[in-house]
Short mmCIF file of C-alpha atoms in Angstrom, two decimals:
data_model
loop_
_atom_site.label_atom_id
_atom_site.label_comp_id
_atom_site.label_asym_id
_atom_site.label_seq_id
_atom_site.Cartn_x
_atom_site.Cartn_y
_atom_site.Cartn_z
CA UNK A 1 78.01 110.23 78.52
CA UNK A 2 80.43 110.80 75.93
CA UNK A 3 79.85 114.59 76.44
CA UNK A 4 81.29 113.99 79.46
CA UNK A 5 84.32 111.89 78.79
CA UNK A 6 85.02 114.98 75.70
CA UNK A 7 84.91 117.25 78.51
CA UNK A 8 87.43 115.30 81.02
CA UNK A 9 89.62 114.42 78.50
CA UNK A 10 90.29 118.09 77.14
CA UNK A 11 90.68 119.58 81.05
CA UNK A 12 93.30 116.88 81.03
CA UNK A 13 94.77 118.41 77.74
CA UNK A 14 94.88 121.67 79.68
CA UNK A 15 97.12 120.83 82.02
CA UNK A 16 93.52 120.67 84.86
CA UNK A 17 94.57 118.28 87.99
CA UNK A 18 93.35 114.81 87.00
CA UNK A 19 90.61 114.87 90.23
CA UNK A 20 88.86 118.01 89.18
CA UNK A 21 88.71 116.81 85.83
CA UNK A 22 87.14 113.69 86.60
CA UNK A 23 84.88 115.56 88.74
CA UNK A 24 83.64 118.53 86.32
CA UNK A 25 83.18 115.48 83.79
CA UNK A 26 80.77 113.17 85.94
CA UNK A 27 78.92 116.69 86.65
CA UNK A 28 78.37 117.17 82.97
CA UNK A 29 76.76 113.83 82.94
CA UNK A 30 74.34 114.47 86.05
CA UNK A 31 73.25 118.37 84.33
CA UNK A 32 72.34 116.16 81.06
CA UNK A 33 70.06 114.03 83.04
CA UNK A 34 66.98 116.16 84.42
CA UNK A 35 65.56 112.96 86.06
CA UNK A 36 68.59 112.67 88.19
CA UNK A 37 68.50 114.64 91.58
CA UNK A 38 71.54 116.79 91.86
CA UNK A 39 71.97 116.13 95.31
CA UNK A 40 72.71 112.52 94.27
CA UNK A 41 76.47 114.05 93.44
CA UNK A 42 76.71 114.78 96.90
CA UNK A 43 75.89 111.47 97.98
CA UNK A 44 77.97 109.50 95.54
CA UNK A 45 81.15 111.57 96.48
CA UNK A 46 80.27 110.42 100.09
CA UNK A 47 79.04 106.81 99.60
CA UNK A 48 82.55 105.70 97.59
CA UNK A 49 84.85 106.53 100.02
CA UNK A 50 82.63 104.47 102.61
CA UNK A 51 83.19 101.29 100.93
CA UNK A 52 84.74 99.03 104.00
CA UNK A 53 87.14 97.07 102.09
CA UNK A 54 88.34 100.14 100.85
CA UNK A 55 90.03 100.94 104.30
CA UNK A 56 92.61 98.94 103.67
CA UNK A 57 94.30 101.35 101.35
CA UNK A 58 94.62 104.18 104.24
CA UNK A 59 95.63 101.70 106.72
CA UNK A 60 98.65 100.12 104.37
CA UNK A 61 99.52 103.61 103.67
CA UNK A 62 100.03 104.28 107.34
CA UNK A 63 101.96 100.90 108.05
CA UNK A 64 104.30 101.54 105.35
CA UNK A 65 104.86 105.18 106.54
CA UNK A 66 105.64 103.65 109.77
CA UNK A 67 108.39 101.18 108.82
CA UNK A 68 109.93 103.99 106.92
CA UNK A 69 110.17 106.32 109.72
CA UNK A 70 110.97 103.36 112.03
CA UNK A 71 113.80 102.72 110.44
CA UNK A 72 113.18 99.47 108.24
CA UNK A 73 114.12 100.49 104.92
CA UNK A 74 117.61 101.61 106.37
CA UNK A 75 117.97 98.39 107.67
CA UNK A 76 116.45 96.90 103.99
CA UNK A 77 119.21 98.46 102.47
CA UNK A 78 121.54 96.73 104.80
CA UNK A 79 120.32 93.30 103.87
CA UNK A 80 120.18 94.52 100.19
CA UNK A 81 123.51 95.04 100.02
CA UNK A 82 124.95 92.18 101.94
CA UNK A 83 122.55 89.72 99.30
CA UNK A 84 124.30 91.57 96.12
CA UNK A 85 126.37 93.88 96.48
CA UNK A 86 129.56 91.48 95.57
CA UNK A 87 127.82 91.85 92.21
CA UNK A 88 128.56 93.98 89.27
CA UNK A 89 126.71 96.94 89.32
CA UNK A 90 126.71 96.08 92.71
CA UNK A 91 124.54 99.27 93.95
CA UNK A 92 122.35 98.59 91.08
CA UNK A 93 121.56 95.54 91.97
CA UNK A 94 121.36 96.40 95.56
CA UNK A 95 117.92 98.87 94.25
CA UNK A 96 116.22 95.88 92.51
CA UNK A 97 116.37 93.98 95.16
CA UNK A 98 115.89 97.03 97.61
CA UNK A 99 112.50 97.45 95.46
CA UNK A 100 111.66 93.88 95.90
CA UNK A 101 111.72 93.70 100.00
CA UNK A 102 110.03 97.34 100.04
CA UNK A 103 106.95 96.13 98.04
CA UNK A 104 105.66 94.54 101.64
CA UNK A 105 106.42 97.68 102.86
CA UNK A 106 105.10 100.92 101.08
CA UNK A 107 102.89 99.27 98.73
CA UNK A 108 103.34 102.62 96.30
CA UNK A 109 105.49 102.67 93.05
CA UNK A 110 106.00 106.49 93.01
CA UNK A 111 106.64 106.42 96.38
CA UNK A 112 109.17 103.99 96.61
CA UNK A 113 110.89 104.87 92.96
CA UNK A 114 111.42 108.25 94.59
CA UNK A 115 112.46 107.33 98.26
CA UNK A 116 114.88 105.03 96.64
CA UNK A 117 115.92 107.88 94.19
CA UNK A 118 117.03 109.87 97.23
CA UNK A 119 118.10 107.66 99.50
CA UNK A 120 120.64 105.65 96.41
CA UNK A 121 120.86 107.81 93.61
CA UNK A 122 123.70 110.46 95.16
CA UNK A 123 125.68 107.77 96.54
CA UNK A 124 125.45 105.83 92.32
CA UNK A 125 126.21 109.00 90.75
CA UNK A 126 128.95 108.85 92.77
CA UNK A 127 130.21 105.56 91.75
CA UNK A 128 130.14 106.30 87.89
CA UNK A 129 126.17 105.89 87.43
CA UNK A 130 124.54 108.23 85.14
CA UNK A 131 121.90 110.68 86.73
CA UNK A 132 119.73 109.18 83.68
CA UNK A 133 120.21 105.37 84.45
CA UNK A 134 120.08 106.14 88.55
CA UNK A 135 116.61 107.65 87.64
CA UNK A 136 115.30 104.56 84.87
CA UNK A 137 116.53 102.22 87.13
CA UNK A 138 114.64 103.71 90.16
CA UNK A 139 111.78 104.42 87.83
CA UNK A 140 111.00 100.37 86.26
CA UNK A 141 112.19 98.50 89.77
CA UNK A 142 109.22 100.68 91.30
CA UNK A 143 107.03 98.04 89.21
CA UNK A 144 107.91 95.34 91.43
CA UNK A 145 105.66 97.16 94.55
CA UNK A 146 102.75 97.18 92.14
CA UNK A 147 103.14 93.57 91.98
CA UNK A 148 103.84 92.51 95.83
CA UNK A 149 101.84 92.76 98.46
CA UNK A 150 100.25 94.82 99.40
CA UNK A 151 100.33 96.73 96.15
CA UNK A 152 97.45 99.26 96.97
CA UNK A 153 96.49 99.01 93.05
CA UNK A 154 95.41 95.44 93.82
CA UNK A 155 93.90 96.55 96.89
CA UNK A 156 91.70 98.94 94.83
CA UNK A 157 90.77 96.51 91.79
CA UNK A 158 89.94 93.96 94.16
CA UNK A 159 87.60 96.00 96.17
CA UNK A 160 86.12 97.63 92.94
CA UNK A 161 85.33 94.39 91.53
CA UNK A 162 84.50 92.04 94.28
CA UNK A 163 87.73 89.66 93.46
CA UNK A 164 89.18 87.91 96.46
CA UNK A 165 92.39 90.72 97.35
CA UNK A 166 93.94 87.75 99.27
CA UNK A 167 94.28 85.63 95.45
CA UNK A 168 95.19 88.96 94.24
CA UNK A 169 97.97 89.69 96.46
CA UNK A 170 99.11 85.93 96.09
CA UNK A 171 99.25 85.85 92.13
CA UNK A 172 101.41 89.30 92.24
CA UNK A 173 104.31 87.50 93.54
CA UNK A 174 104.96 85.78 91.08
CA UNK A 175 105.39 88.39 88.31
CA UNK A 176 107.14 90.70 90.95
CA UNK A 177 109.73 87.66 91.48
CA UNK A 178 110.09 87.50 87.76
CA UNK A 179 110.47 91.37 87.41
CA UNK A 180 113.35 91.34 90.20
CA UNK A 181 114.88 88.46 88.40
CA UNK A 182 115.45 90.05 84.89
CA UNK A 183 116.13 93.57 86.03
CA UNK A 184 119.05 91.87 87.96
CA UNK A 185 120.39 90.37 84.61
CA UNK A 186 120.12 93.79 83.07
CA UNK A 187 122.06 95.61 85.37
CA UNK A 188 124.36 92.43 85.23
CA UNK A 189 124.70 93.41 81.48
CA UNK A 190 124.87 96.70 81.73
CA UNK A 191 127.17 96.81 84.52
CA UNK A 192 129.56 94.16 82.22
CA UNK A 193 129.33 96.67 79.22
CA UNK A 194 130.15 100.41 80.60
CA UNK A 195 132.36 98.66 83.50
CA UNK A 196 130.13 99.42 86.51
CA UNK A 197 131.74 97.71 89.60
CA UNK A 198 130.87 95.68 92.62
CA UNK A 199 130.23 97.22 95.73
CA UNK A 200 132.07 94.96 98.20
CA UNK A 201 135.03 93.27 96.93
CA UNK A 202 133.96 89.57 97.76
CA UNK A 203 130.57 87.69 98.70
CA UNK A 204 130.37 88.38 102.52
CA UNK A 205 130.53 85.59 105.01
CA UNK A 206 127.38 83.55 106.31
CA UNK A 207 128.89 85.49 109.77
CA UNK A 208 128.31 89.12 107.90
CA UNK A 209 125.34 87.89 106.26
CA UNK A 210 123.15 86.56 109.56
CA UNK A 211 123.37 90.46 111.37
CA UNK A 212 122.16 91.81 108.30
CA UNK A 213 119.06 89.58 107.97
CA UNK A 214 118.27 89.57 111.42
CA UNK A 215 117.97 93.87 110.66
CA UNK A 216 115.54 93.28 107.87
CA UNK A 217 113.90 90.34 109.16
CA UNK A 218 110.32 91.52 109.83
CA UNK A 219 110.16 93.58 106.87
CA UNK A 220 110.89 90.72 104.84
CA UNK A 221 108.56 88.73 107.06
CA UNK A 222 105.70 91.05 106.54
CA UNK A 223 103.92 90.20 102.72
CA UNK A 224 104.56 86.62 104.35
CA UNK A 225 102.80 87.17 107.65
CA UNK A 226 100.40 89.47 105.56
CA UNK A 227 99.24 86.08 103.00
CA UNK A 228 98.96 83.51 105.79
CA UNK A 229 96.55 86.10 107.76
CA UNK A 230 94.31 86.09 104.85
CA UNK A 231 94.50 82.61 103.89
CA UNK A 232 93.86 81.58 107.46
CA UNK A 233 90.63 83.72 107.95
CA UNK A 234 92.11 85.63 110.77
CA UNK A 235 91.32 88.58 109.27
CA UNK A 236 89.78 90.20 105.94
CA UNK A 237 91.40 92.56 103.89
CA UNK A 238 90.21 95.91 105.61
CA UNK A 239 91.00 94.10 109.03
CA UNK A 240 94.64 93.32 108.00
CA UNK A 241 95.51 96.62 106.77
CA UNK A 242 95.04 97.50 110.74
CA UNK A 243 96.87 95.14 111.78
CA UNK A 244 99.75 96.06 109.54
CA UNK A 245 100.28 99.36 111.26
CA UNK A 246 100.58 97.45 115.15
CA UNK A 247 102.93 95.34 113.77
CA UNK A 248 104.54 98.32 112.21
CA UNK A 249 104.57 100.01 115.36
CA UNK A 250 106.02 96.65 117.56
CA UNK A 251 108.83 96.70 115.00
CA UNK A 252 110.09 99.95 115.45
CA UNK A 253 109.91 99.21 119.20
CA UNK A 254 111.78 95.84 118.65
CA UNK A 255 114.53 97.98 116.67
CA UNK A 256 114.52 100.65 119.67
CA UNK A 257 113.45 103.85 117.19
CA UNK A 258 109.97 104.00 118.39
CA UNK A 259 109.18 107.60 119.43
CA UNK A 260 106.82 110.20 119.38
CA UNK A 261 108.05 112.38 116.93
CA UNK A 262 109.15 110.10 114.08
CA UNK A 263 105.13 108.65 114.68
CA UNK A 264 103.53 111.86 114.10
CA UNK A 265 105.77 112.31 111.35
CA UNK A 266 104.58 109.04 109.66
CA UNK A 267 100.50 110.70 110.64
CA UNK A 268 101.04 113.57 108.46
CA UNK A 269 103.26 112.11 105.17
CA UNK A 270 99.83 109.39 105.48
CA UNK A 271 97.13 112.19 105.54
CA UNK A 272 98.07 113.69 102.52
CA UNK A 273 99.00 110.37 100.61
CA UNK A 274 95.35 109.37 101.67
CA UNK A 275 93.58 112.43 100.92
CA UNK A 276 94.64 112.31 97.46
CA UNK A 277 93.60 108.23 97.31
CA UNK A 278 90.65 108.94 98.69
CA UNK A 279 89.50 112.29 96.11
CA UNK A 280 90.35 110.29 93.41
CA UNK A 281 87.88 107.68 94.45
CA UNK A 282 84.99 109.78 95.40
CA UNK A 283 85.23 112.16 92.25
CA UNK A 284 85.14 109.00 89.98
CA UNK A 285 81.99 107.90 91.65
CA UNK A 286 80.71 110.79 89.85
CA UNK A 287 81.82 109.24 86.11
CA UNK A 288 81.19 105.49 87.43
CA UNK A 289 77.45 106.28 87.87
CA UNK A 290 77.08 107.58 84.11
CA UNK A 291 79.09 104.70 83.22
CA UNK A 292 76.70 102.65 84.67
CA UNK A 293 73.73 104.29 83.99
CA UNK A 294 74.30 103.77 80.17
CA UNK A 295 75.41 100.54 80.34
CA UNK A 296 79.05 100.95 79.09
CA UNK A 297 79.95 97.63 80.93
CA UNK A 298 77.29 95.78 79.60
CA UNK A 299 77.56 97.16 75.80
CA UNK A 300 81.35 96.30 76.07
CA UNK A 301 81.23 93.06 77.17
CA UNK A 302 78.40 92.54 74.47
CA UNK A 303 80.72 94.13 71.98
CA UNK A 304 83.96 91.87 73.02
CA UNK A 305 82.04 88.80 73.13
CA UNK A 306 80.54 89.22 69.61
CA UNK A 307 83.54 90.76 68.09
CA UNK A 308 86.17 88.18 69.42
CA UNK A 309 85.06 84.21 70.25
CA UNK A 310 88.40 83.47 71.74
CA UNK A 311 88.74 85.23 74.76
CA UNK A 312 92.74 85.72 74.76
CA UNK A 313 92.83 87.62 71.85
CA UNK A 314 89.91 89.69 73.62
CA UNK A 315 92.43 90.09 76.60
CA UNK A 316 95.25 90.95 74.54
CA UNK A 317 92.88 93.82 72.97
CA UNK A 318 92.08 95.14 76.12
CA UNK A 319 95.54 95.13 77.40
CA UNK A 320 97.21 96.93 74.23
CA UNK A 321 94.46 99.50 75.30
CA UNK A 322 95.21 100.13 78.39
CA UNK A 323 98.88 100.18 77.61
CA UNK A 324 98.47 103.37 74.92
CA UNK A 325 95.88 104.52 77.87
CA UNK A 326 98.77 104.58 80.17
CA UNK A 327 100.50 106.75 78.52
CA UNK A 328 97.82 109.79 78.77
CA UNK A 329 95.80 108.63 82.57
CA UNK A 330 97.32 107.88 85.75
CA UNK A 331 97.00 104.58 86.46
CA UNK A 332 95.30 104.60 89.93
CA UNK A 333 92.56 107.04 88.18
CA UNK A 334 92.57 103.85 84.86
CA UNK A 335 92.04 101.56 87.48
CA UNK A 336 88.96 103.21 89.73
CA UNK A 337 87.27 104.12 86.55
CA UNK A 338 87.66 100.96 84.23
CA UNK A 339 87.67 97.86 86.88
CA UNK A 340 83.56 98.30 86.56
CA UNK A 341 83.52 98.29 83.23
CA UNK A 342 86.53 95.49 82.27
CA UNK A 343 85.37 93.13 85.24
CA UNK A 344 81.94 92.36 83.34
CA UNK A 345 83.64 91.91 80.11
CA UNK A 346 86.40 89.25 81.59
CA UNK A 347 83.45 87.40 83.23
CA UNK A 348 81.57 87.75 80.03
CA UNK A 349 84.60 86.26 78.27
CA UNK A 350 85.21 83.61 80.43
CA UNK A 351 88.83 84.81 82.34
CA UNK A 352 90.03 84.34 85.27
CA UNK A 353 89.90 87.62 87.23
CA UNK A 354 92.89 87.33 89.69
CA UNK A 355 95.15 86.27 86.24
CA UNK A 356 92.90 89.58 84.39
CA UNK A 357 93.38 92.02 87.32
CA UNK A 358 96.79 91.12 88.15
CA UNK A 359 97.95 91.84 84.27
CA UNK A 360 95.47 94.96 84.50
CA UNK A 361 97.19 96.55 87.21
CA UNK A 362 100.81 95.86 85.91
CA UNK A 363 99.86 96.91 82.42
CA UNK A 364 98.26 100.43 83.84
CA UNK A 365 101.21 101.16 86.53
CA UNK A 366 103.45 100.82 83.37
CA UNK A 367 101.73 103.84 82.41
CA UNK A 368 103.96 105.61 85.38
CA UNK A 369 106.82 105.36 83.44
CA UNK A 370 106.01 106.24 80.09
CA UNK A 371 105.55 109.95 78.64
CA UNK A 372 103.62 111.93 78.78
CA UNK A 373 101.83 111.68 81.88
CA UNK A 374 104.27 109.25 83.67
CA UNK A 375 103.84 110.14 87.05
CA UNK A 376 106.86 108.19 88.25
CA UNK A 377 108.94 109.09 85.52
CA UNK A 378 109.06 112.61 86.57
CA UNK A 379 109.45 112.00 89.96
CA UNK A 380 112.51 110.28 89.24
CA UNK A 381 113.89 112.86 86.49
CA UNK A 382 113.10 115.49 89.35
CA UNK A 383 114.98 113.95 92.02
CA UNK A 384 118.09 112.76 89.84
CA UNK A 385 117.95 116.11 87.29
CA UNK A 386 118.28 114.33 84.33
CA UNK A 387 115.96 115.42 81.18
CA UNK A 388 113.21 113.41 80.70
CA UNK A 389 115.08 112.43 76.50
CA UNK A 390 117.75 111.33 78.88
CA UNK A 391 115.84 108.92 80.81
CA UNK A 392 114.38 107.52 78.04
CA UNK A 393 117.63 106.62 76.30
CA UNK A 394 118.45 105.01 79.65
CA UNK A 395 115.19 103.22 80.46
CA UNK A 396 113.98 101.55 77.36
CA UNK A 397 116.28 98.17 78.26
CA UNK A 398 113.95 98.11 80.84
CA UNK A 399 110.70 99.04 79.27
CA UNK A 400 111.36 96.27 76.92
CA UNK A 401 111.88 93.55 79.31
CA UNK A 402 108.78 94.22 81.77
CA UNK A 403 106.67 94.24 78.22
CA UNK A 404 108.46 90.94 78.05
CA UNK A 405 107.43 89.57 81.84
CA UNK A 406 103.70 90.67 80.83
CA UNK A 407 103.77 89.00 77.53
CA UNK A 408 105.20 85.64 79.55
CA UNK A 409 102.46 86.04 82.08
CA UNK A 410 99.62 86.49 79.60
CA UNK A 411 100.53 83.01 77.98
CA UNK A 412 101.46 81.45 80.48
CA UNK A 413 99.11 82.57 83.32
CA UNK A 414 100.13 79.83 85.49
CA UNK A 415 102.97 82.53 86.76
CA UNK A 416 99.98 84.43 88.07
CA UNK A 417 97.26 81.57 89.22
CA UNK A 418 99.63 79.41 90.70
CA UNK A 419 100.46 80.53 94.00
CA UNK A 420 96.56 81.48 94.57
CA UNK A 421 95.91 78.15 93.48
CA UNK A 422 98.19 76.83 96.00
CA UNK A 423 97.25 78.69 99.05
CA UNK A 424 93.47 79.49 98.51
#
């Protein structure tokens, strides 16, 4: 097995696309083992992408290309800016917030760092923004639809290691609140120091206020909707992901921008966001199975529990690792390939796997925005042209406070395990 990880982590080195890596890796594990069939490759590619709860993650990606071609996040924007834009750094705050509502919507941090990119960061360069802070900004609120529903990386830890996706999506709220909360008082900071200015002169009027939520309503409605549905048993996770894309479909007909074209539109961004979800699951089968097959999660979880008795200093171990792992692996690829192994350890150890998985999945999508394999981070630097030295000048405000939100979570996990406690 480590033969195998030597030999995906140097293709990575060379600049190989992360699947084919992990693909040509597991392979080198199957040609070491001459009692394993070779057509059992075959089969394991297969089998992993026909795990049921897994078709929520195609489904979500569908509904949230609907809304967006529907016309929701215009109408997001709208009720964005009528909540804050009477705020210094008024467009500024009018993306946190904007990252907030569209975590029920796209459920991807690249892709809504980059829509939003597009869509805002013109219009703030325009206003005095730097390129460089447009892009950080973009980059870090992109966190916040890891965190809220439904966040496919919970989606995918939850179906990985058997932990209830409903709890999961519940106890994400909570740090994604947080997150929009003390992003707002940076840019409030920020905004205060190089003399960034509102974007409306005054608070609007409860009048101005109404038409603008009534735009945005079932957006914001949807993570809502989306928790009760579980909660009540009216449908499981893979069930609800369907369901997502008829309501996505009955709001663009309630908004009147329902039409053939703008549908099939939404069909083909989906099939390629899904095809590349769905290779990255099947070729990690591949380095699962020799995972697996020499008992990595078992000797780990034996090596935690006898080299650490209390069980939060084991968690802060494995979260400082999958931090510096971040910065080298994507972190939907760190979270297919380590949720088998990490899920025995945190039984092992005793912690509570919607608290574990939530921090997991935060702690690897930080990875996005960190050199030098922060997926996110170029996107960003692409769309705004800034130099990637730039955005880091700009960003690390931010970096700094969402290591700050993790740390608060991890000793205080009731910011995670309450809600879920609540509601399930």
């Amino acid at each position: 097995m480590l033969l195998s990880l030597l030999v995906f982590l140097l293709l990575l080195l060379l600049g190989m696309p992360v699947v084919f890596a992990i693909a040509i890796g597991g392979m080198v594990f199957f040609f070491q083992q001459p009692s394993l069939p070779l057509t059992m490759p075959a089969q394991l590619l297969l089998s992993e992408t026909q795990n049921f709860s897994l078709l929520a993650i195609p489904a979500f990606i569908l509904a949230g290309n609907l809304m967006n071609e529907l016309g929701v996040t215009r109408r997001l924007i709208l009720f964005a800016r009528a909540l804050t834009g009477h705020l210094r750094g008024g467009l500024a705050q009018v993306s946190v917030v904007l990252s907030l509502l569209m975590g029920g919507v796209s459920g991807s941090a690249i892709a809504d760092a980059t829509m939003q990119a597009r869509i805002l960061g013109p219009e703030m360069v325009k206003r005095g923004y730097t390129a460089a802070f447009v892009a950080a900004l973009q980059g870090f609120t992109g966190l916040i639809v890891v965190a809220i529903p439904p966040s496919i990386g919970l989606i995918l830890y939850g179906s990985i290691g058997q932990v209830s996706i409903g709890q999961l999506f519940a106890g994400g709220i909570g740090i994604g609140v947080l997150l929009a909360l003390v992003y707002m008082v940076v840019v409030a900071l920020l905004a205060r120091v190089r003399g960034y200015l509102p974007e409306l002169p005054q608070r609007p009027t409860l009048q101005e206020t109404l038409p603008a939520l009534w735009g945005g309503l079932w957006a914001v409605l949807f993570p809502i909707l989306l928790l009760l549905a579980l909660r009540t048993g009216v449908f499981v996770p893979s069930e609800v992901g369907a369901a997502a894309v008829v309501y996505a479909l009955l709001v663009g007909a309630i908004y009147r921008e329902l039409s053939w074209e703008r549908v099939a539109r939404a069909f083909k961004n989906s099939i390629s966001d899904i095809g590349m979800v769905a290779f990255l699951i099947a070729a990690s089968a591949l380095l699962g199975y020799g995972m697996k097959w020499e008992m990595i999660p078992q000797s780990l979880s034996q090596f935690l529990v006898g080299m650490v008795e209390d069980p939060h200093v084991a968690l802060a171990i494995i979260l400082l690792g999958l931090l510096l792992l971040g910065t080298i692996l994507d972190s939907t690829v760190m979270i297919i390939l380590l949720t088998p192994i990490l899920v025995p350890a945190a039984k092992a150890l005793g912690l509570d796997l919607v608290h574990f998985g939530v921090l997991m999945v935060m702690t690897s999508a930080l990875g996005l925005l960190t050199p030098p394999v922060g997926l996110s981070m170029y996107s960003v630097c692409s769309v705004m042209r800034c130099s990637v030295e730039a955005y880091i000048q700009e960003g690390w405000p931010f970096f700094v406070v969402v290591l700050g939100v993790l740390l608060l979570a991890y000793f205080f996990p009731s910011i995670v395990t309450f809600l879920p406690r609540l509601l399930f």
